[in-house]
Amino acid sequence: MAGETELIERYFRDLGAHRDDVRLGIGDDAAITTVPPGRELVLTTDTLVEGVHFLPGSAAQSIGHRALAVNLSDIAAMAATPVWALLSLTLPAADERWLAAFAAGFGALAREQQVALVGGNLSRGPLAVTVQLAGLLAPGCAVRRSTAVAGDLLCVTGTVGDAAAALAMQLGQLTDNGSQTLRRRFEYPTPRVGLGMRLHGIASACIDLSDGVQADLARLAAASGQQAIIDVDVLPMSDALRAAAGDDAWKYALQGGEDYELGVAVSPENLAALKHVATVTGVNCTKVGSLQPGAGIELRRGGNVMQFSSPTFDHFGR
Amino acid sequence: MAGETELIERYFRDLGAHRDDVRLGIGDDAAITTVPPGRELVLTTDTLVEGVHFLPGSAAQSIGHRALAVNLSDIAAMAATPVWALLSLTLPAADERWLAAFAAGFGALAREQQVALVGGNLSRGPLAVTVQLAGLLAPGCAVRRSTAVAGDLLCVTGTVGDAAAALAMQLGQLTDNGSQTLRRRFEYPTPRVGLGMRLHGIASACIDLSDGVQADLARLAAASGQQAIIDVDVLPMSDALRAAAGDDAWKYALQGGEDYELGVAVSPENLAALKHVATVTGVNCTKVGSLQPGAGIELRRGGNVMQFSSPTFDHFGR
């Protein structure tokens, strides 16, 4: 069986985009890159663990794609441009077919998004993938989650709930109707990088919807010191979700995570500009609510109003 | 039980050094930092997995220290100055006592080395820690592993074999003589950051000895297109290692990993300068061999010569 160094050499060297700002890539104790003058650096990391973020037996290509996508979504939510990734992969055994498929999934998305893989680490252990992603940004042009104000409108990109419905099918919690659309939305999410990097000057605040509309818009509102009002009836849902989940579709749209859409706060006067950049980048953008003075989140559905003080998903909270 | 966001808030926000170049730390989708003009960025990542890199039941404080130390050693081996870390921690359950001890170990070393923790991720899963560390460097001042030439001398810092002997005691492979010195060398290694950042202009090449003298000096030699000659009889060994391992001490010194010392290639004319910066930074530095035209590694011990074409440790190779 090939060793760690050989495996990294074979599957990960030169994976992703070739970038002139990479001075030294995989193969030494660390990578060397150059940050252009007048650019800030944006740094994020996210981990996918087998049995937690994906089911045992999931397609390696999808895991490679998602491991990068979840980080791209964080960079997009800051309105930055992704540039360099580091990859830490822990595997029970050196299955080369698995590695090739994983690298194909990671590499295709990296090339598409002009991200270079500059460092890697492979070790034996339970299957888990940690990616760190760096982005660049003009100084002061980040869009944070904490800078929204009362009166801002809340929008979400794309459609929500698809990934959660696909996962529920895999878990046997929802009848599997064979929808490839939903499955693809879960396995190959599309981070909104192009839209994200155009949000400066338009959005008041932005957050990656990795944990779902309700949890993440509540976080954005809390970070901004406001209350979020969400009109559940207008959440953007795909036909595939409606067909699969019927009357429960709204629950997936409201609470399902893993879509990697963006939640954007925008002033009423900037809504048209947001819609414009969404159109330009080929992404739907739907107004789903607003912020008002207060705390927590208020959900409106079919004439009913539900209030929650702090409804957030997380790994250890429930 | 507290949730992920609260746990990160409680244990990881403001952990490590406070640095003026951190514009936005933990708490948003990503961190924002500024790279000073005229500095290159150095990036590395390393993972510790329970049962692979440390034994189940290991002290959380030690795991926190080591997770950062292994990355500091990579940055030191490039002759860079460490600045910002990201942490991905996967835990079976949110044990707050464990988290507090882990954070104490990580935080103490981070403050000592002026590293800010700027991003974090906490998820449920088998115990594993991935740290990404960024360093800064004047352009062209990196010390790589591939730039040594024939005739260079090979040196190692500190003493080698201590961590491996401590681990062998924990595994019952070596009689446990209760040595706190060895145990501490394994649990709280001292990355050679101060020495590393002074190597530019002195060293021809450098490598982090994470996998042991034999494997890593062979890697340095291979990357530089040379053969490494190692005089096993002069490997720097601690009294504690000699006392614990007796006649086998040299095996630990030669092949044991996890010491996080540096392997340095230096021209004969620069040896005095290397010894000088080692003295200034309070680190022993011992000449253990040299490079000559060829490939692989030659070990000399007690008048015997052993040659290997490619003796490298790695996670999947054996």
PDB file of N, CA and C in Angstrom, chain A residues 1-5 23-24 27-33 40-47 49 52 74 77-78 84 86 88 90 94 121-124 126 130 132 142 144-145 206-208 314-316, chain B residues 1-4 23-24 27-33 40-47 49 52 74 77-78 84 86 88 90 94 121-124 126 130 132 142 144-145 206-208 219 314-316:
ATOM      1  N   MET A   1       0.846  -1.200   0.000  1.00  0.00           N
ATOM      2  CA  MET A   1       0.000   0.000   0.000  1.00  0.00           C
ATOM      3  C   MET A   1       0.883   1.252   0.000  1.00  0.00           C
ATOM      4  N   ALA A   2       0.476   2.217  -0.787  1.00  0.00           N
ATOM      5  CA  ALA A   2       1.269   3.444  -0.879  1.00  0.00           C
ATOM      6  C   ALA A   2       1.241   4.189   0.453  1.00  0.00           C
ATOM      7  N   GLY A   3       2.254   4.994   0.702  1.00  0.00           N
ATOM      8  CA  GLY A   3       2.350   5.749   1.944  1.00  0.00           C
ATOM      9  C   GLY A   3       1.719   7.124   1.834  1.00  0.00           C
ATOM     10  N   GLU A   4       1.677   7.789   2.983  1.00  0.00           N
ATOM     11  CA  GLU A   4       1.023   9.095   3.045  1.00  0.00           C
ATOM     12  C   GLU A   4       1.606  10.080   2.030  1.00  0.00           C
ATOM     13  N   THR A   5       2.946  10.140   2.008  1.00  0.00           N
ATOM     14  CA  THR A   5       3.592  11.090   1.110  1.00  0.00           C
ATOM     15  C   THR A   5       3.248  10.814  -0.345  1.00  0.00           C
ATOM     16  N   ARG A  23       3.360  30.677  -4.049  1.00  0.00           N
ATOM     17  CA  ARG A  23       4.803  30.605  -4.248  1.00  0.00           C
ATOM     18  C   ARG A  23       5.321  29.192  -4.049  1.00  0.00           C
ATOM     19  N   LEU A  24       4.701  28.470  -3.122  1.00  0.00           N
ATOM     20  CA  LEU A  24       5.127  27.104  -2.816  1.00  0.00           C
ATOM     21  C   LEU A  24       3.892  26.327  -2.371  1.00  0.00           C
ATOM     22  N   GLY A  27       4.127  19.894  -0.476  1.00  0.00           N
ATOM     23  CA  GLY A  27       5.398  19.189  -0.586  1.00  0.00           C
ATOM     24  C   GLY A  27       6.460  19.618   0.399  1.00  0.00           C
ATOM     25  N   ASP A  28       6.248  20.740   1.103  1.00  0.00           N
ATOM     26  CA  ASP A  28       7.223  21.145   2.117  1.00  0.00           C
ATOM     27  C   ASP A  28       6.520  21.153   3.480  1.00  0.00           C
ATOM     28  N   ASP A  29       7.147  21.732   4.496  1.00  0.00           N
ATOM     29  CA  ASP A  29       6.495  21.758   5.801  1.00  0.00           C
ATOM     30  C   ASP A  29       5.285  22.686   5.806  1.00  0.00           C
ATOM     31  N   ALA A  30       5.265  23.652   4.919  1.00  0.00           N
ATOM     32  CA  ALA A  30       4.141  24.587   4.833  1.00  0.00           C
ATOM     33  C   ALA A  30       4.134  25.191   3.437  1.00  0.00           C
ATOM     34  N   ALA A  31       3.017  25.804   3.073  1.00  0.00           N
ATOM     35  CA  ALA A  31       2.884  26.479   1.780  1.00  0.00           C
ATOM     36  C   ALA A  31       3.243  27.952   1.936  1.00  0.00           C
ATOM     37  N   ILE A  32       3.574  28.589   0.824  1.00  0.00           N
ATOM     38  CA  ILE A  32       3.865  30.026   0.837  1.00  0.00           C
ATOM     39  C   ILE A  32       3.019  30.695  -0.238  1.00  0.00           C
ATOM     40  N   THR A  33       2.319  31.738   0.154  1.00  0.00           N
ATOM     41  CA  THR A  33       1.482  32.493  -0.792  1.00  0.00           C
ATOM     42  C   THR A  33       1.747  33.984  -0.603  1.00  0.00           C
ATOM     43  N   GLU A  40      -7.201  42.428   2.430  1.00  0.00           N
ATOM     44  CA  GLU A  40      -7.276  41.729   3.706  1.00  0.00           C
ATOM     45  C   GLU A  40      -7.439  40.238   3.452  1.00  0.00           C
ATOM     46  N   LEU A  41      -7.083  39.464   4.473  1.00  0.00           N
ATOM     47  CA  LEU A  41      -7.163  38.017   4.379  1.00  0.00           C
ATOM     48  C   LEU A  41      -8.370  37.540   5.184  1.00  0.00           C
ATOM     49  N   VAL A  42      -9.145  36.650   4.606  1.00  0.00           N
ATOM     50  CA  VAL A  42     -10.313  36.081   5.274  1.00  0.00           C
ATOM     51  C   VAL A  42     -10.036  34.593   5.469  1.00  0.00           C
ATOM     52  N   LEU A  43     -10.248  34.088   6.683  1.00  0.00           N
ATOM     53  CA  LEU A  43      -9.882  32.707   7.006  1.00  0.00           C
ATOM     54  C   LEU A  43     -11.046  31.965   7.634  1.00  0.00           C
ATOM     55  N   THR A  44     -11.294  30.757   7.162  1.00  0.00           N
ATOM     56  CA  THR A  44     -12.351  29.953   7.775  1.00  0.00           C
ATOM     57  C   THR A  44     -11.978  28.481   7.735  1.00  0.00           C
ATOM     58  N   THR A  45     -12.655  27.696   8.559  1.00  0.00           N
ATOM     59  CA  THR A  45     -12.445  26.250   8.539  1.00  0.00           C
ATOM     60  C   THR A  45     -13.741  25.557   8.881  1.00  0.00           C
ATOM     61  N   ASP A  46     -13.942  24.397   8.282  1.00  0.00           N
ATOM     62  CA  ASP A  46     -15.118  23.602   8.588  1.00  0.00           C
ATOM     63  C   ASP A  46     -14.782  22.132   8.408  1.00  0.00           C
ATOM     64  N   THR A  47     -15.449  21.298   9.191  1.00  0.00           N
ATOM     65  CA  THR A  47     -15.162  19.870   9.220  1.00  0.00           C
ATOM     66  C   THR A  47     -16.406  19.073   8.860  1.00  0.00           C
ATOM     67  N   VAL A  49     -17.713  15.140   9.315  1.00  0.00           N
ATOM     68  CA  VAL A  49     -17.418  13.885  10.003  1.00  0.00           C
ATOM     69  C   VAL A  49     -18.408  12.822   9.543  1.00  0.00           C
ATOM     70  N   VAL A  52     -21.995  12.098  11.032  1.00  0.00           N
ATOM     71  CA  VAL A  52     -22.526  13.351  11.582  1.00  0.00           C
ATOM     72  C   VAL A  52     -22.970  14.262  10.444  1.00  0.00           C
ATOM     73  N   ASP A  74     -18.851  29.970   3.568  1.00  0.00           N
ATOM     74  CA  ASP A  74     -18.420  30.906   4.624  1.00  0.00           C
ATOM     75  C   ASP A  74     -17.687  32.110   4.027  1.00  0.00           C
ATOM     76  N   ALA A  77     -20.160  34.329   2.348  1.00  0.00           N
ATOM     77  CA  ALA A  77     -20.965  35.100   3.307  1.00  0.00           C
ATOM     78  C   ALA A  77     -20.221  36.325   3.832  1.00  0.00           C
ATOM     79  N   MET A  78     -18.896  36.355   3.682  1.00  0.00           N
ATOM     80  CA  MET A  78     -18.114  37.528   4.086  1.00  0.00           C
ATOM     81  C   MET A  78     -17.903  38.485   2.912  1.00  0.00           C
ATOM     82  N   TRP A  84      -7.135  30.093  -1.482  1.00  0.00           N
ATOM     83  CA  TRP A  84      -6.258  28.956  -1.161  1.00  0.00           C
ATOM     84  C   TRP A  84      -6.912  28.046  -0.127  1.00  0.00           C
ATOM     85  N   LEU A  86      -6.451  24.453   2.407  1.00  0.00           N
ATOM     86  CA  LEU A  86      -5.662  23.394   3.029  1.00  0.00           C
ATOM     87  C   LEU A  86      -6.637  22.266   3.364  1.00  0.00           C
ATOM     88  N   SER A  88      -7.223  18.574   5.485  1.00  0.00           N
ATOM     89  CA  SER A  88      -6.807  17.506   6.401  1.00  0.00           C
ATOM     90  C   SER A  88      -7.803  16.378   6.281  1.00  0.00           C
ATOM     91  N   THR A  90      -8.740  12.445   7.269  1.00  0.00           N
ATOM     92  CA  THR A  90      -8.485  11.299   8.138  1.00  0.00           C
ATOM     93  C   THR A  90      -9.291  10.127   7.604  1.00  0.00           C
ATOM     94  N   ALA A  94      -6.129   3.429   3.386  1.00  0.00           N
ATOM     95  CA  ALA A  94      -5.783   4.143   2.159  1.00  0.00           C
ATOM     96  C   ALA A  94      -6.457   3.494   0.963  1.00  0.00           C
ATOM     97  N   ASN A 121      -2.811  17.073   4.470  1.00  0.00           N
ATOM     98  CA  ASN A 121      -2.418  16.226   5.576  1.00  0.00           C
ATOM     99  C   ASN A 121      -3.314  15.008   5.516  1.00  0.00           C
ATOM    100  N   LEU A 122      -2.702  13.833   5.601  1.00  0.00           N
ATOM    101  CA  LEU A 122      -3.468  12.601   5.466  1.00  0.00           C
ATOM    102  C   LEU A 122      -3.091  11.755   6.654  1.00  0.00           C
ATOM    103  N   SER A 123      -4.079  11.318   7.445  1.00  0.00           N
ATOM    104  CA  SER A 123      -3.700  10.400   8.512  1.00  0.00           C
ATOM    105  C   SER A 123      -4.776   9.362   8.724  1.00  0.00           C
ATOM    106  N   ARG A 124      -4.362   8.320   9.401  1.00  0.00           N
ATOM    107  CA  ARG A 124      -5.271   7.224   9.658  1.00  0.00           C
ATOM    108  C   ARG A 124      -6.198   7.606  10.813  1.00  0.00           C
ATOM    109  N   PRO A 126     -10.820   7.726  12.050  1.00  0.00           N
ATOM    110  CA  PRO A 126     -12.208   7.717  11.574  1.00  0.00           C
ATOM    111  C   PRO A 126     -12.370   8.738  10.451  1.00  0.00           C
ATOM    112  N   THR A 130     -11.356  18.020   7.176  1.00  0.00           N
ATOM    113  CA  THR A 130     -11.343  19.419   7.586  1.00  0.00           C
ATOM    114  C   THR A 130     -10.689  20.224   6.474  1.00  0.00           C
ATOM    115  N   GLN A 132      -9.572  24.187   5.376  1.00  0.00           N
ATOM    116  CA  GLN A 132      -9.400  25.593   5.733  1.00  0.00           C
ATOM    117  C   GLN A 132      -9.321  26.351   4.426  1.00  0.00           C
ATOM    118  N   ALA A 142     -15.668  43.695   3.957  1.00  0.00           N
ATOM    119  CA  ALA A 142     -16.335  42.485   4.432  1.00  0.00           C
ATOM    120  C   ALA A 142     -17.791  42.790   4.756  1.00  0.00           C
ATOM    121  N   ARG A 144     -20.429  41.521   7.346  1.00  0.00           N
ATOM    122  CA  ARG A 144     -20.495  40.724   8.565  1.00  0.00           C
ATOM    123  C   ARG A 144     -21.928  40.304   8.859  1.00  0.00           C
ATOM    124  N   ARG A 145     -22.097  39.517   9.900  1.00  0.00           N
ATOM    125  CA  ARG A 145     -23.453  39.134  10.276  1.00  0.00           C
ATOM    126  C   ARG A 145     -24.036  40.084  11.317  1.00  0.00           C
ATOM    127  N   CYS A 206     -24.739  39.553   6.270  1.00  0.00           N
ATOM    128  CA  CYS A 206     -24.911  38.293   5.533  1.00  0.00           C
ATOM    129  C   CYS A 206     -24.469  37.134   6.417  1.00  0.00           C
ATOM    130  N   ILE A 207     -25.100  35.995   6.221  1.00  0.00           N
ATOM    131  CA  ILE A 207     -24.727  34.785   6.952  1.00  0.00           C
ATOM    132  C   ILE A 207     -24.922  33.579   6.034  1.00  0.00           C
ATOM    133  N   ASP A 208     -24.079  32.613   6.210  1.00  0.00           N
ATOM    134  CA  ASP A 208     -24.184  31.336   5.508  1.00  0.00           C
ATOM    135  C   ASP A 208     -25.307  30.522   6.173  1.00  0.00           C
ATOM    136  N   ASP A 314     -27.459  23.412  16.960  1.00  0.00           N
ATOM    137  CA  ASP A 314     -26.031  23.155  16.959  1.00  0.00           C
ATOM    138  C   ASP A 314     -25.726  21.762  17.427  1.00  0.00           C
ATOM    139  N   HIS A 315     -24.436  21.421  17.288  1.00  0.00           N
ATOM    140  CA  HIS A 315     -24.070  20.023  17.466  1.00  0.00           C
ATOM    141  C   HIS A 315     -24.196  19.522  18.884  1.00  0.00           C
ATOM    142  N   PHE A 316     -24.109  20.409  19.839  1.00  0.00           N
ATOM    143  CA  PHE A 316     -24.137  19.941  21.213  1.00  0.00           C
ATOM    144  C   PHE A 316     -25.374  20.394  21.977  1.00  0.00           C
TER     145      PHE A 316
ATOM    146  N   MET B   1     -27.183  20.885  28.354  1.00  0.00           N
ATOM    147  CA  MET B   1     -25.801  21.016  27.877  1.00  0.00           C
ATOM    148  C   MET B   1     -25.686  22.240  26.948  1.00  0.00           C
ATOM    149  N   ALA B   2     -24.616  22.951  27.079  1.00  0.00           N
ATOM    150  CA  ALA B   2     -24.435  24.148  26.253  1.00  0.00           C
ATOM    151  C   ALA B   2     -24.261  23.759  24.782  1.00  0.00           C
ATOM    152  N   GLY B   3     -24.603  24.657  23.903  1.00  0.00           N
ATOM    153  CA  GLY B   3     -24.497  24.385  22.475  1.00  0.00           C
ATOM    154  C   GLY B   3     -23.156  24.797  21.905  1.00  0.00           C
ATOM    155  N   GLU B   4     -22.964  24.455  20.635  1.00  0.00           N
ATOM    156  CA  GLU B   4     -21.684  24.707  19.970  1.00  0.00           C
ATOM    157  C   GLU B   4     -21.278  26.183  20.051  1.00  0.00           C
ATOM    158  N   ARG B  23      -8.453  41.693  12.409  1.00  0.00           N
ATOM    159  CA  ARG B  23      -9.535  42.664  12.274  1.00  0.00           C
ATOM    160  C   ARG B  23     -10.842  42.114  12.820  1.00  0.00           C
ATOM    161  N   LEU B  24     -11.037  40.808  12.672  1.00  0.00           N
ATOM    162  CA  LEU B  24     -12.273  40.175  13.136  1.00  0.00           C
ATOM    163  C   LEU B  24     -11.930  38.746  13.513  1.00  0.00           C
ATOM    164  N   GLY B  27     -16.523  34.370  15.735  1.00  0.00           N
ATOM    165  CA  GLY B  27     -17.881  34.851  15.932  1.00  0.00           C
ATOM    166  C   GLY B  27     -18.649  35.166  14.663  1.00  0.00           C
ATOM    167  N   ASP B  28     -17.972  35.217  13.524  1.00  0.00           N
ATOM    168  CA  ASP B  28     -18.688  35.447  12.261  1.00  0.00           C
ATOM    169  C   ASP B  28     -18.470  34.230  11.365  1.00  0.00           C
ATOM    170  N   ASP B  29     -18.816  34.322  10.079  1.00  0.00           N
ATOM    171  CA  ASP B  29     -18.614  33.170   9.193  1.00  0.00           C
ATOM    172  C   ASP B  29     -17.137  32.912   8.936  1.00  0.00           C
ATOM    173  N   ALA B  30     -16.318  33.940   9.068  1.00  0.00           N
ATOM    174  CA  ALA B  30     -14.880  33.788   8.852  1.00  0.00           C
ATOM    175  C   ALA B  30     -14.162  34.914   9.596  1.00  0.00           C
ATOM    176  N   ALA B  31     -12.871  34.748   9.764  1.00  0.00           N
ATOM    177  CA  ALA B  31     -12.054  35.773  10.418  1.00  0.00           C
ATOM    178  C   ALA B  31     -11.446  36.691   9.364  1.00  0.00           C
ATOM    179  N   ILE B  32     -11.053  37.880   9.785  1.00  0.00           N
ATOM    180  CA  ILE B  32     -10.380  38.813   8.873  1.00  0.00           C
ATOM    181  C   ILE B  32      -9.078  39.274   9.516  1.00  0.00           C
ATOM    182  N   THR B  33      -7.993  39.162   8.765  1.00  0.00           N
ATOM    183  CA  THR B  33      -6.693  39.599   9.257  1.00  0.00           C
ATOM    184  C   THR B  33      -6.013  40.453   8.192  1.00  0.00           C
ATOM    185  N   GLU B  40       5.226  37.635   3.026  1.00  0.00           N
ATOM    186  CA  GLU B  40       4.548  36.487   2.452  1.00  0.00           C
ATOM    187  C   GLU B  40       3.813  35.733   3.559  1.00  0.00           C
ATOM    188  N   LEU B  41       2.833  34.955   3.106  1.00  0.00           N
ATOM    189  CA  LEU B  41       2.018  34.198   4.041  1.00  0.00           C
ATOM    190  C   LEU B  41       2.444  32.734   3.975  1.00  0.00           C
ATOM    191  N   VAL B  42       2.607  32.110   5.132  1.00  0.00           N
ATOM    192  CA  VAL B  42       2.979  30.702   5.211  1.00  0.00           C
ATOM    193  C   VAL B  42       1.809  29.968   5.855  1.00  0.00           C
ATOM    194  N   LEU B  43       1.366  28.874   5.257  1.00  0.00           N
ATOM    195  CA  LEU B  43       0.162  28.177   5.722  1.00  0.00           C
ATOM    196  C   LEU B  43       0.439  26.697   5.928  1.00  0.00           C
ATOM    197  N   THR B  44      -0.017  26.176   7.054  1.00  0.00           N
ATOM    198  CA  THR B  44       0.141  24.743   7.301  1.00  0.00           C
ATOM    199  C   THR B  44      -1.038  24.212   8.088  1.00  0.00           C
ATOM    200  N   THR B  45      -1.213  22.897   8.072  1.00  0.00           N
ATOM    201  CA  THR B  45      -2.259  22.266   8.876  1.00  0.00           C
ATOM    202  C   THR B  45      -1.795  20.897   9.323  1.00  0.00           C
ATOM    203  N   ASP B  46      -2.228  20.509  10.498  1.00  0.00           N
ATOM    204  CA  ASP B  46      -1.901  19.190  11.008  1.00  0.00           C
ATOM    205  C   ASP B  46      -3.020  18.717  11.923  1.00  0.00           C
ATOM    206  N   THR B  47      -3.202  17.414  11.953  1.00  0.00           N
ATOM    207  CA  THR B  47      -4.312  16.814  12.693  1.00  0.00           C
ATOM    208  C   THR B  47      -3.787  15.836  13.730  1.00  0.00           C
ATOM    209  N   VAL B  49      -5.325  12.666  15.962  1.00  0.00           N
ATOM    210  CA  VAL B  49      -6.487  11.792  16.090  1.00  0.00           C
ATOM    211  C   VAL B  49      -6.289  10.881  17.300  1.00  0.00           C
ATOM    212  N   VAL B  52      -4.398   7.424  17.393  1.00  0.00           N
ATOM    213  CA  VAL B  52      -3.348   7.424  16.363  1.00  0.00           C
ATOM    214  C   VAL B  52      -2.191   8.312  16.830  1.00  0.00           C
ATOM    215  N   ASP B  74       6.003  23.170  12.093  1.00  0.00           N
ATOM    216  CA  ASP B  74       6.018  23.324  10.622  1.00  0.00           C
ATOM    217  C   ASP B  74       6.355  24.762  10.226  1.00  0.00           C
ATOM    218  N   ALA B  77       9.982  25.397  10.814  1.00  0.00           N
ATOM    219  CA  ALA B  77      10.835  24.743   9.813  1.00  0.00           C
ATOM    220  C   ALA B  77      10.921  25.543   8.517  1.00  0.00           C
ATOM    221  N   MET B  78       9.973  26.464   8.304  1.00  0.00           N
ATOM    222  CA  MET B  78      10.013  27.336   7.121  1.00  0.00           C
ATOM    223  C   MET B  78      10.721  28.653   7.438  1.00  0.00           C
ATOM    224  N   TRP B  84      -1.518  33.433  13.221  1.00  0.00           N
ATOM    225  CA  TRP B  84      -2.954  33.174  13.436  1.00  0.00           C
ATOM    226  C   TRP B  84      -3.262  31.694  13.300  1.00  0.00           C
ATOM    227  N   LEU B  86      -6.428  28.598  13.293  1.00  0.00           N
ATOM    228  CA  LEU B  86      -7.819  28.150  13.239  1.00  0.00           C
ATOM    229  C   LEU B  86      -7.849  26.757  13.855  1.00  0.00           C
ATOM    230  N   SER B  88     -10.191  23.207  14.488  1.00  0.00           N
ATOM    231  CA  SER B  88     -11.383  22.371  14.292  1.00  0.00           C
ATOM    232  C   SER B  88     -11.297  21.223  15.271  1.00  0.00           C
ATOM    233  N   THR B  90     -13.263  17.974  17.009  1.00  0.00           N
ATOM    234  CA  THR B  90     -14.366  17.021  16.935  1.00  0.00           C
ATOM    235  C   THR B  90     -14.363  16.216  18.220  1.00  0.00           C
ATOM    236  N   ALA B  94     -19.874  17.060  24.669  1.00  0.00           N
ATOM    237  CA  ALA B  94     -19.399  18.364  25.119  1.00  0.00           C
ATOM    238  C   ALA B  94     -19.021  18.316  26.596  1.00  0.00           C
ATOM    239  N   ASN B 121     -14.192  25.708  15.113  1.00  0.00           N
ATOM    240  CA  ASN B 121     -15.264  24.869  14.651  1.00  0.00           C
ATOM    241  C   ASN B 121     -15.326  23.708  15.622  1.00  0.00           C
ATOM    242  N   LEU B 122     -16.529  23.412  16.091  1.00  0.00           N
ATOM    243  CA  LEU B 122     -16.692  22.365  17.089  1.00  0.00           C
ATOM    244  C   LEU B 122     -17.785  21.451  16.582  1.00  0.00           C
ATOM    245  N   SER B 123     -17.484  20.158  16.440  1.00  0.00           N
ATOM    246  CA  SER B 123     -18.586  19.285  16.040  1.00  0.00           C
ATOM    247  C   SER B 123     -18.477  17.952  16.740  1.00  0.00           C
ATOM    248  N   ARG B 124     -19.593  17.237  16.724  1.00  0.00           N
ATOM    249  CA  ARG B 124     -19.651  15.954  17.374  1.00  0.00           C
ATOM    250  C   ARG B 124     -18.984  14.922  16.472  1.00  0.00           C
ATOM    251  N   PRO B 126     -15.741  11.422  16.535  1.00  0.00           N
ATOM    252  CA  PRO B 126     -14.582  10.840  17.230  1.00  0.00           C
ATOM    253  C   PRO B 126     -13.569  11.934  17.546  1.00  0.00           C
ATOM    254  N   THR B 130      -7.830  19.370  14.469  1.00  0.00           N
ATOM    255  CA  THR B 130      -7.075  19.890  13.337  1.00  0.00           C
ATOM    256  C   THR B 130      -6.813  21.366  13.576  1.00  0.00           C
ATOM    257  N   GLN B 132      -4.947  24.803  11.874  1.00  0.00           N
ATOM    258  CA  GLN B 132      -4.298  25.448  10.740  1.00  0.00           C
ATOM    259  C   GLN B 132      -3.569  26.651  11.295  1.00  0.00           C
ATOM    260  N   ALA B 142      12.012  32.202   3.072  1.00  0.00           N
ATOM    261  CA  ALA B 142      11.648  30.876   3.556  1.00  0.00           C
ATOM    262  C   ALA B 142      12.848  29.949   3.473  1.00  0.00           C
ATOM    263  N   ARG B 144      13.437  26.142   2.816  1.00  0.00           N
ATOM    264  CA  ARG B 144      12.712  24.966   2.336  1.00  0.00           C
ATOM    265  C   ARG B 144      13.476  23.695   2.684  1.00  0.00           C
ATOM    266  N   ARG B 145      12.848  22.564   2.385  1.00  0.00           N
ATOM    267  CA  ARG B 145      13.544  21.298   2.629  1.00  0.00           C
ATOM    268  C   ARG B 145      14.321  20.850   1.392  1.00  0.00           C
ATOM    269  N   CYS B 206      15.695  23.058   5.795  1.00  0.00           N
ATOM    270  CA  CYS B 206      15.228  22.706   7.142  1.00  0.00           C
ATOM    271  C   CYS B 206      13.977  21.856   7.022  1.00  0.00           C
ATOM    272  N   ILE B 207      13.788  20.967   7.997  1.00  0.00           N
ATOM    273  CA  ILE B 207      12.593  20.128   8.039  1.00  0.00           C
ATOM    274  C   ILE B 207      12.219  19.907   9.494  1.00  0.00           C
ATOM    275  N   ASP B 208      10.929  19.819   9.709  1.00  0.00           N
ATOM    276  CA  ASP B 208      10.388  19.482  11.025  1.00  0.00           C
ATOM    277  C   ASP B 208      10.565  17.976  11.248  1.00  0.00           C
ATOM    278  N   ARG B 219      13.873  12.525   4.004  1.00  0.00           N
ATOM    279  CA  ARG B 219      12.994  13.367   3.176  1.00  0.00           C
ATOM    280  C   ARG B 219      13.699  14.638   2.726  1.00  0.00           C
ATOM    281  N   ASP B 314       5.255   6.615   7.477  1.00  0.00           N
ATOM    282  CA  ASP B 314       4.020   7.359   7.287  1.00  0.00           C
ATOM    283  C   ASP B 314       2.824   6.525   7.674  1.00  0.00           C
ATOM    284  N   HIS B 315       1.670   7.212   7.671  1.00  0.00           N
ATOM    285  CA  HIS B 315       0.489   6.605   8.266  1.00  0.00           C
ATOM    286  C   HIS B 315      -0.065   5.436   7.488  1.00  0.00           C
ATOM    287  N   PHE B 316       0.196   5.389   6.193  1.00  0.00           N
ATOM    288  CA  PHE B 316      -0.410   4.326   5.401  1.00  0.00           C
ATOM    289  C   PHE B 316       0.618   3.355   4.837  1.00  0.00           C
TER     290      PHE B 316
END
